[in-house]
Amino acid sequence: MPSRDISAEELVLNESFQHWVRRTSETDIAYWDKWLGEHPEHSATVTEAAQLVELLYSAAKPEVTDERIDRAIARVNARISQESKPATPAPRKSLPLRSTWSWQKLAAVWIGLLLVSIAAYWGVNQYFYAYVTYATAADETRQLQLPDGSTLVLNARSSVRFAREWPAGASREVWIDGEGFFDVKHFTNPSRKFIVHANQVAVEVLGTTFNVWQRKNQTRVVLQTGKVQISARALTDTVLMSPGELVEIAGDTPQAVRRPVDTRLYTAWKEGQLFFDGTPMQDVAALIEMQYGYSVRFGDDAIRQEKFTYKPVDNNLEELLQVLQETFRVRVDQRSKTLRIDNN
Amino acid sequence: MRIQQEFRTDPELWQALKKGDNQAVALLMKKYYRDLLNYGRKISKDEALAEDCIQELFVELWQKRDKLSDVQAVKPYLFKSLRRRLVKAHPSHPLTDIDSLPEYETEVSFSYEEFLIHEQSTLERKTKLIQALNSLTPRQREVIYLKFYEDLSYEQIAEVMSLTVPTLYDLLSKAVKRLKAFFSGVTILLLICMKLIQ
């Protein structure tokens, strides 16, 4: 595709682009990855188009049960075996194939439809009237005020959702997808819990500042001040965090990983400035994963503990990789968005 | 032997059918009955009629197996035959008719809690998508359906709907424009609501 102005519609309609979004063709994946790298100015349009394509493909089809298919096959087989001599078309409707619907089935269908409509109505209602959603683009952070006066800085490519009003005495709940830094107002009333939901992880707060990061099924919480308690469906126990700690919950792993970190490192994105100051490589890796969406592998586990000091001029990955390359051997796989770091 | 048969490609199954292997009919049905029924009941509101037509279609394939041409793309062939049958069964309601393609229904298959916690955004987006799809014309909706739900190529869709590719492309680009407008419209509406309340 030439480098003129392109519209999201054009991309949505492009079959090769559709293959790229769904990762179904190696050639198209390579083509569009390369194209995107060469045309970063189109990334907003591409994101919009990709979301629409994904959404269109995601809609569920109504289910047809296997029994129903087997019944149909049996009926057709019965017809076929009756025809000893082929090529003489049977008169239409000679044998009624119409399945008979009992009143129970009809009633079940009507009840189903009714429930579906109620759920849809409820969903739309909730969506339009009770909750607000904020989302950020790829290069945007946003400061938000929550209904109780707490604040939230939302990092790029993230969204957050909460009730428009938080009644006094009720718990305060926020759903986040992506990354955000919370500064939570403290109330003495214990029923005024503040809970952040990230994927299947819940962070319960008692007046505090902390960072929540969630992508796919990984969640990382970094606590700056105060106290938070984390529970997750996968975890056997809840985790009570102390300031200066990082807790990581990965998918269904029943044990959370916790370790002390320099919290400034994990909240530097708020000021739009990353820095590394004797930072262990494993934290550098976590930061690259969180900030740029690459997963990082180490060729040798010993590298994890090596210290890295650098203050980037620009906050881009290329610059960081160049500097890392002075010490390590860094290989980048654009397709799987993976970095591999080995000793030189 | 049975297991091997499952792995036969569409053109292979087609050849087997032509040679009189009645197992091929069952295998093709196993593979495409679900898709055909979903498509059929979008075209005709009469689900039982759609089912009749599909079964009739396979019976006739078997009966006319000697005269069948060599078909490579079996799925679009089946879709096209079904579509023709349904149009024939409803001569007063050709597919170009405004209400011939029924509205998309909402699918809710998860529990209340799941809905609340982590499927929330998906359901919202789906509800919005359904509204958007229902704002399209039936033909636009059919094209979108065949493209994104049945994953047919543009050439195959043109074949199924008896259109030329440029006409189809025109139809699709209008549909996508509308969908996009609908989505940005909703976002704008939301922003306005938020502004009013704050």
XYZ file of C-alpha atoms in Angstrom:
542
model
C 0.000 0.000 0.000
C 1.486 3.383 -0.979
C 2.231 5.897 1.726
C -0.567 8.311 0.994
C -3.369 9.129 3.384
C -5.329 6.027 4.244
C -8.677 5.707 5.935
C -9.709 3.183 8.552
C -12.491 2.001 6.214
C -9.988 1.125 3.533
C -7.971 -0.910 5.992
C -11.007 -2.723 7.390
C -11.951 -3.774 3.869
C -8.471 -4.910 2.910
C -8.345 -8.716 3.080
C -4.613 -8.771 3.679
C -5.106 -6.369 6.594
C -7.839 -8.642 7.974
C -5.361 -11.533 7.852
C -2.826 -9.449 9.738
C -5.299 -8.587 12.500
C -6.249 -12.245 12.875
C -2.664 -13.503 12.405
C -3.800 -15.995 9.766
C -1.233 -15.472 7.033
C 2.534 -15.338 7.502
C 3.048 -13.193 4.407
C 0.448 -10.656 5.441
C 1.748 -10.536 9.017
C 5.261 -9.814 7.765
C 3.972 -7.274 5.285
C 1.889 -5.244 7.727
C 4.427 -5.425 10.544
C 6.984 -3.947 8.187
C 4.511 -1.402 6.847
C 3.569 -0.280 10.350
C 7.214 0.130 11.253
C 7.695 2.342 8.231
C 4.533 4.361 8.773
C 4.188 5.089 12.480
C 2.108 8.152 11.565
C -0.773 5.826 10.643
C -0.793 3.940 13.928
C -3.976 5.616 15.225
C -5.863 4.765 12.032
C -4.511 1.215 12.113
C -5.581 0.778 15.733
C -9.075 1.985 14.944
C -9.359 -0.273 11.910
C -7.926 -3.279 13.745
C -10.402 -2.813 16.593
C -13.316 -2.771 14.188
C -12.068 -5.874 12.378
C -11.540 -7.695 15.674
C -14.960 -6.680 16.896
C -16.616 -7.863 13.713
C -14.887 -11.217 13.936
C -15.576 -11.579 17.633
C -19.357 -11.680 17.474
C -20.502 -15.106 18.554
C -22.537 -17.282 16.271
C -25.652 -18.885 17.696
C -24.828 -22.436 18.663
C -26.171 -25.438 16.765
C -25.871 -28.594 18.838
C -24.112 -31.730 17.588
C -27.270 -33.773 18.237
C -29.192 -31.533 15.919
C -26.618 -32.029 13.180
C -26.602 -35.783 13.766
C -30.399 -35.846 13.519
C -30.209 -33.989 10.212
C -27.551 -36.374 8.901
C -29.686 -39.359 9.918
C -32.673 -37.899 8.083
C -30.671 -37.257 4.930
C -29.071 -40.707 5.118
C -32.514 -42.286 5.400
C -33.588 -40.412 2.268
C -30.417 -41.370 0.435
C -30.640 -45.076 1.207
C -34.252 -45.130 0.057
C -33.215 -43.992 -3.382
C -31.998 -47.151 -5.063
C -31.833 -45.414 -8.398
C -30.217 -41.993 -8.353
C -30.713 -39.089 -10.764
C -34.510 -39.087 -10.530
C -35.220 -36.091 -8.323
C -37.713 -36.902 -5.632
C -40.818 -34.731 -5.670
C -40.341 -31.872 -3.253
C -42.006 -32.199 0.093
C -42.769 -35.870 -0.537
C -41.446 -36.616 2.906
C -41.895 -33.993 5.546
C -38.465 -33.172 6.956
C -39.735 -30.424 9.149
C -38.775 -31.099 12.715
C -41.650 -31.092 15.152
C -41.544 -28.516 17.892
C -43.090 -29.459 21.145
C -44.678 -26.748 23.261
C -41.950 -27.190 25.879
C -39.332 -26.294 23.317
C -41.313 -23.276 22.185
C -41.772 -22.115 25.752
C -38.051 -22.538 26.397
C -37.257 -20.456 23.341
C -39.614 -17.679 24.455
C -38.212 -17.638 27.962
C -34.720 -17.554 26.478
C -35.597 -14.617 24.268
C -37.134 -12.783 27.189
C -34.030 -13.276 29.346
C -31.810 -12.173 26.501
C -33.791 -8.972 26.021
C -33.753 -8.197 29.721
C -30.002 -8.753 29.864
C -29.470 -6.576 26.806
C -31.670 -3.823 28.209
C -29.883 -3.976 31.524
C -26.497 -3.926 29.803
C -27.350 -0.899 27.681
C -28.818 0.880 30.691
C -25.742 0.274 32.782
C -23.546 1.344 29.968
C -25.181 4.612 29.176
C -26.387 5.846 32.519
C -24.598 4.329 35.474
C -20.944 4.034 34.465
C -18.299 6.146 32.813
C -15.388 4.810 30.842
C -12.177 6.628 30.003
C -9.613 5.323 27.540
C -6.237 6.595 26.403
C -4.562 6.381 23.001
C -1.082 4.977 22.389
C 0.790 8.168 23.252
C -1.433 9.717 25.868
C -1.640 9.741 29.635
C -4.553 11.221 31.425
C -5.263 12.517 34.917
C -8.716 11.672 36.203
C -10.644 12.531 39.299
C -12.760 9.762 40.776
C -16.179 10.453 42.337
C -14.757 10.504 45.879
C -11.964 12.963 45.054
C -9.257 10.291 44.694
C -7.101 10.713 41.613
C -5.924 8.368 38.944
C -3.291 8.854 36.244
C -4.101 6.560 33.357
C -1.172 5.392 31.244
C -1.254 4.961 27.451
C -3.370 2.218 25.824
C -5.434 1.799 28.974
C -9.018 2.169 29.972
C -10.850 2.535 33.240
C -14.461 2.247 34.184
C -16.321 3.224 37.318
C -19.768 4.208 38.549
C -20.698 7.801 37.882
C -21.641 8.239 41.533
C -20.317 6.559 44.640
C -22.915 6.757 47.406
C -21.594 7.581 50.886
C -21.016 4.441 52.926
C -20.726 2.167 49.894
C -17.506 0.655 48.638
C -15.694 2.367 45.784
C -14.880 0.169 42.816
C -12.840 0.738 39.692
C -12.182 -1.612 36.758
C -8.936 -1.063 34.948
C -7.483 -2.512 31.777
C -3.890 -1.432 31.202
C -2.000 0.695 33.687
C -2.842 3.414 36.182
C -1.419 5.169 39.223
C -3.894 5.665 42.041
C -3.839 8.241 44.815
C -6.671 7.162 47.057
C -8.474 9.385 49.532
C -8.608 7.957 52.988
C -11.873 7.582 54.870
C -12.197 6.422 58.450
C -15.431 4.575 57.673
C -14.305 0.962 57.071
C -17.221 0.244 54.740
C -15.840 2.751 52.256
C -13.421 0.269 50.771
C -11.619 1.197 47.610
C -11.255 -1.760 45.238
C -9.423 -1.849 41.927
C -10.311 -4.752 39.642
C -7.708 -5.713 37.081
C -8.583 -8.789 35.044
C -9.305 -11.350 37.797
C -7.303 -9.603 40.455
C -8.775 -7.276 43.062
C -6.691 -4.740 44.948
C -8.267 -3.483 48.141
C -6.989 -0.217 49.448
C -6.754 1.793 52.645
C -5.761 5.357 51.678
C -2.673 4.979 49.649
C -0.677 5.565 46.462
C 0.008 2.626 44.208
C 0.406 1.539 40.622
C -1.617 -1.186 38.916
C -0.516 -2.690 35.610
C -2.491 -5.361 33.786
C -2.003 -6.714 30.268
C -3.440 -9.988 29.051
C -3.478 -12.188 32.138
C -0.565 -10.616 33.984
C -1.083 -8.111 36.749
C 1.580 -6.163 38.622
C 0.922 -3.929 41.594
C 3.553 -1.575 42.990
C 2.783 0.082 46.307
C 4.303 3.471 47.019
C 2.673 4.414 50.327
C -0.005 3.026 52.615
C -1.410 -0.454 52.604
C -3.222 -2.639 50.084
C -4.603 -6.124 50.117
C -4.725 -8.213 46.962
C -7.038 -11.067 46.226
C -7.372 -12.996 43.006
C -9.421 -15.940 41.898
C -6.223 -17.869 41.239
C -4.524 -17.069 44.543
C -4.882 -19.382 47.494
C -4.303 -16.559 50.008
C -4.746 -12.833 49.908
C -1.543 -10.805 49.837
C -1.023 -7.851 52.168
C 1.492 -5.503 50.609
C 3.935 -3.127 52.268
C 5.236 0.089 50.691
C 8.105 -0.381 48.270
C 6.935 -3.799 47.130
C 5.984 -5.220 43.778
C 3.506 -8.095 43.580
C 3.029 -9.989 40.364
C 0.138 -12.326 39.579
C 0.390 -14.359 36.402
C -2.664 -16.130 35.000
C -3.727 -19.091 37.136
C -0.526 -19.388 39.152
C -1.739 -19.824 42.744
C 1.302 -18.071 44.253
C 1.985 -14.366 43.792
C 5.585 -13.242 43.303
C 6.637 -10.391 45.593
C 9.889 -8.486 45.778
C 11.133 -5.078 46.924
C 11.581 -2.541 44.132
C 12.438 1.086 43.636
C 8.869 2.330 43.253
C 10.014 5.514 41.499
C 11.033 3.349 38.597
C 7.544 1.961 38.205
C 5.768 5.281 38.494
C 8.160 7.305 36.321
C 5.811 6.971 33.342
C 3.487 9.466 35.059
C 6.044 12.183 34.531
C 6.730 10.831 31.055
C 10.338 10.103 31.972
C 11.895 6.713 32.454
C 15.195 6.306 34.255
C 17.367 3.463 35.440
C 19.683 3.882 38.399
C 21.504 0.688 39.281
C 18.294 -1.083 38.333
C 18.397 -4.899 38.170
C 17.910 -6.118 34.615
C 14.762 -8.020 35.607
C 13.137 -4.696 36.480
C 14.353 -3.205 33.218
C 12.735 -6.170 31.465
C 9.473 -5.702 33.357
C 9.478 -2.058 32.401
C 10.056 -2.812 28.725
C 7.183 -5.287 28.859
C 4.911 -2.793 30.550
C 5.839 0.227 28.526
C 6.429 -1.128 25.052
C 4.488 -4.397 24.993
C 7.507 -6.610 24.221
C 8.119 -9.756 26.214
C 11.689 -10.211 27.359
C 13.665 -13.470 27.619
C 17.059 -13.884 29.199
C 19.621 -16.284 27.752
C 21.198 -16.637 31.173
C 19.394 -16.190 34.505
C 22.426 -14.439 35.985
C 21.701 -11.444 33.753
C 18.544 -10.733 35.759
C 20.548 -9.437 38.693
C 22.971 -7.305 36.682
C 22.641 -3.588 37.329
C 21.787 -1.096 34.643
C 22.076 2.684 34.840
C 20.819 4.992 32.177
C 18.543 7.983 31.793
C 17.001 7.991 28.325
C 16.886 11.254 26.401
C 13.844 10.176 24.438
C 11.445 7.638 25.799
C 11.657 5.303 22.866
C 12.554 1.670 22.688
C 15.170 2.035 19.941
C 17.277 4.304 22.097
C 17.031 1.968 25.058
C 17.930 -1.048 22.925
C 20.973 0.723 21.524
C 22.259 1.385 24.995
C 21.512 -2.161 26.136
C 23.396 -3.451 23.109
C 26.576 -1.870 24.443
C 26.548 -4.361 27.307
C 24.483 -7.299 26.054
C 23.578 -9.066 22.892
C 19.979 -8.077 22.188
C 17.901 -9.757 19.521
C 14.482 -8.489 18.535
C 11.755 -10.617 16.987
C 9.220 -8.149 15.656
C 6.676 -10.770 14.784
C 6.247 -12.277 18.207
C 7.229 -8.995 19.857
C 9.977 -10.683 21.840
C 13.366 -9.450 22.982
C 16.100 -11.910 23.783
C 18.958 -10.688 25.928
C 22.199 -12.709 26.078
C 25.662 -12.110 27.427
C 28.030 -10.672 24.888
C -10.307 -45.755 7.643
C -12.995 -43.612 9.226
C -10.408 -41.471 10.887
C -8.559 -40.905 7.656
C -11.731 -39.832 5.964
C -12.174 -37.023 8.447
C -9.015 -35.425 7.138
C -10.036 -35.328 3.516
C -10.066 -31.875 1.973
C -13.200 -30.363 0.472
C -12.281 -31.135 -3.150
C -11.460 -34.717 -2.111
C -14.801 -35.085 -0.373
C -16.473 -33.659 -3.446
C -14.796 -36.223 -5.701
C -15.785 -38.992 -3.296
C -19.378 -37.797 -3.435
C -19.300 -37.822 -7.225
C -18.013 -41.388 -7.164
C -20.919 -42.478 -4.990
C -19.364 -42.561 -1.511
C -22.348 -41.729 0.679
C -20.062 -41.206 3.661
C -18.987 -37.993 1.931
C -22.478 -36.525 2.338
C -22.404 -37.093 6.086
C -18.912 -35.627 6.360
C -19.842 -32.529 4.395
C -22.908 -32.115 6.561
C -20.860 -32.492 9.731
C -18.583 -29.792 8.425
C -21.059 -27.263 7.070
C -24.518 -27.930 8.504
C -23.928 -25.527 11.376
C -22.763 -22.673 9.135
C -25.511 -23.296 6.629
C -28.197 -23.280 9.295
C -26.891 -20.072 10.819
C -26.835 -18.431 7.415
C -30.221 -19.882 6.451
C -31.978 -18.586 9.486
C -30.563 -15.135 8.882
C -32.067 -15.141 5.402
C -35.383 -16.717 6.250
C -37.219 -16.086 9.466
C -38.603 -19.611 9.163
C -35.960 -21.747 10.833
C -37.678 -25.044 10.076
C -37.863 -24.092 6.426
C -34.151 -23.311 6.445
C -33.473 -26.742 7.881
C -35.683 -28.401 5.260
C -33.874 -26.596 2.491
C -30.439 -27.634 3.743
C -31.421 -31.292 4.039
C -33.073 -31.184 0.648
C -29.901 -29.633 -0.719
C -27.762 -32.549 0.444
C -30.277 -35.156 -0.738
C -30.224 -33.564 -4.163
C -26.441 -33.380 -4.231
C -26.482 -37.125 -3.763
C -29.150 -37.716 -6.377
C -27.397 -35.579 -8.972
C -23.907 -36.714 -8.106
C -23.288 -37.990 -11.653
C -23.934 -34.579 -13.131
C -22.020 -32.475 -10.622
C -19.205 -30.310 -11.917
C -15.783 -30.260 -10.272
C -16.166 -27.830 -7.439
C -13.069 -26.634 -5.602
C -14.624 -24.149 -3.178
C -17.353 -26.259 -1.609
C -18.479 -23.917 1.136
C -19.468 -21.006 -1.150
C -21.100 -23.506 -3.503
C -23.281 -24.803 -0.657
C -24.073 -21.284 0.527
C -25.088 -20.227 -2.940
C -27.343 -23.271 -3.416
C -29.002 -22.716 -0.072
C -29.548 -19.064 -0.825
C -31.165 -19.902 -4.167
C -33.431 -22.452 -2.534
C -34.558 -20.043 0.138
C -35.286 -17.358 -2.429
C -37.303 -19.875 -4.434
C -39.223 -20.921 -1.342
C -40.111 -17.277 -0.703
C -40.762 -15.852 -4.172
C -42.690 -12.959 -2.677
C -39.776 -12.060 -0.427
C -36.660 -11.794 -2.520
C -33.503 -11.143 -0.567
C -33.363 -7.562 -1.709
C -36.464 -7.009 0.373
C -35.940 -4.686 3.287
C -36.866 -7.094 6.040
C -35.649 -10.318 4.525
C -32.571 -10.557 6.712
C -33.720 -10.669 10.310
C -32.089 -8.703 13.051
C -29.122 -10.025 14.978
C -30.008 -11.286 18.396
C -28.046 -10.640 21.524
C -26.077 -13.593 22.797
C -25.629 -13.816 26.532
C -23.919 -16.960 27.676
C -22.074 -16.032 30.823
C -23.154 -15.703 34.411
C -24.040 -12.469 36.118
C -20.769 -12.235 38.101
C -18.583 -12.946 35.131
C -20.581 -10.411 33.240
C -19.936 -7.854 35.942
C -16.248 -8.411 36.364
C -14.437 -9.297 33.240
C -16.779 -9.646 30.313
C -18.227 -6.241 30.832
C -16.423 -4.407 28.079
C -16.956 -7.272 25.639
C -20.689 -7.292 26.200
C -20.894 -3.550 25.906
C -19.031 -3.670 22.657
C -21.173 -6.516 21.401
C -24.405 -4.782 22.306
C -23.140 -1.763 20.453
C -22.092 -3.911 17.500
C -25.524 -5.493 17.296
C -27.157 -2.073 17.291
C -24.746 -0.977 14.594
C -25.346 -4.069 12.462
C -29.082 -3.613 12.739
C -28.751 -0.112 11.385
C -27.450 -1.539 8.084
C -29.565 -2.553 5.117
C -30.252 -6.313 4.852
C -27.883 -6.676 1.911
C -25.108 -4.822 3.699
C -25.707 -7.029 6.701
C -25.533 -10.151 4.584
C -22.199 -9.104 3.108
C -20.769 -8.354 6.559
C -22.082 -11.668 7.784
C -20.487 -13.674 4.989
C -17.203 -11.816 5.309
C -16.664 -11.675 9.037
C -18.777 -14.509 10.382
C -18.297 -17.051 7.622
C -14.869 -15.892 6.557
C -15.553 -16.154 2.833
C -13.355 -14.234 0.409
C -14.769 -11.334 -1.584
C -14.844 -13.434 -4.741
C -16.747 -16.179 -2.961
C -19.253 -13.738 -1.499
C -19.835 -12.217 -4.926
C -20.472 -15.750 -6.184
C -22.876 -16.615 -3.363
C -24.883 -13.407 -3.710
C -24.663 -13.309 -7.518
C -22.972 -9.907 -7.556
C -19.918 -8.583 -9.311
C -16.891 -7.923 -7.120
C -16.999 -4.113 -7.665
C -20.688 -4.013 -6.659
C -19.892 -6.092 -3.625
C -16.991 -3.863 -2.682
C -19.203 -0.818 -2.989
C -21.826 -2.430 -0.754
C -19.188 -3.366 1.814
C -17.503 -0.005 1.926
C -20.854 1.656 2.530
C -21.530 -0.820 5.314
C -18.160 -0.279 6.975
C -18.533 3.488 6.700
C -21.849 3.212 8.445
C -20.487 0.952 11.156
C -17.584 3.273 11.757
C -19.880 6.289 11.867
C -22.078 4.462 14.336
C -19.164 3.702 16.619
C -17.691 7.179 16.584
C -21.251 8.507 16.969
C -21.705 6.517 20.150
C -18.368 7.708 21.508
C -19.271 11.300 20.818
C -22.663 10.817 22.436
C -20.957 9.386 25.492
C -18.560 12.286 25.676
C -21.463 14.705 25.495
C -23.280 12.848 28.275
C -20.167 12.991 30.449
C -19.724 16.681 29.775
C -23.345 17.376 30.729
C -23.058 15.542 33.986
C -19.694 16.831 35.157
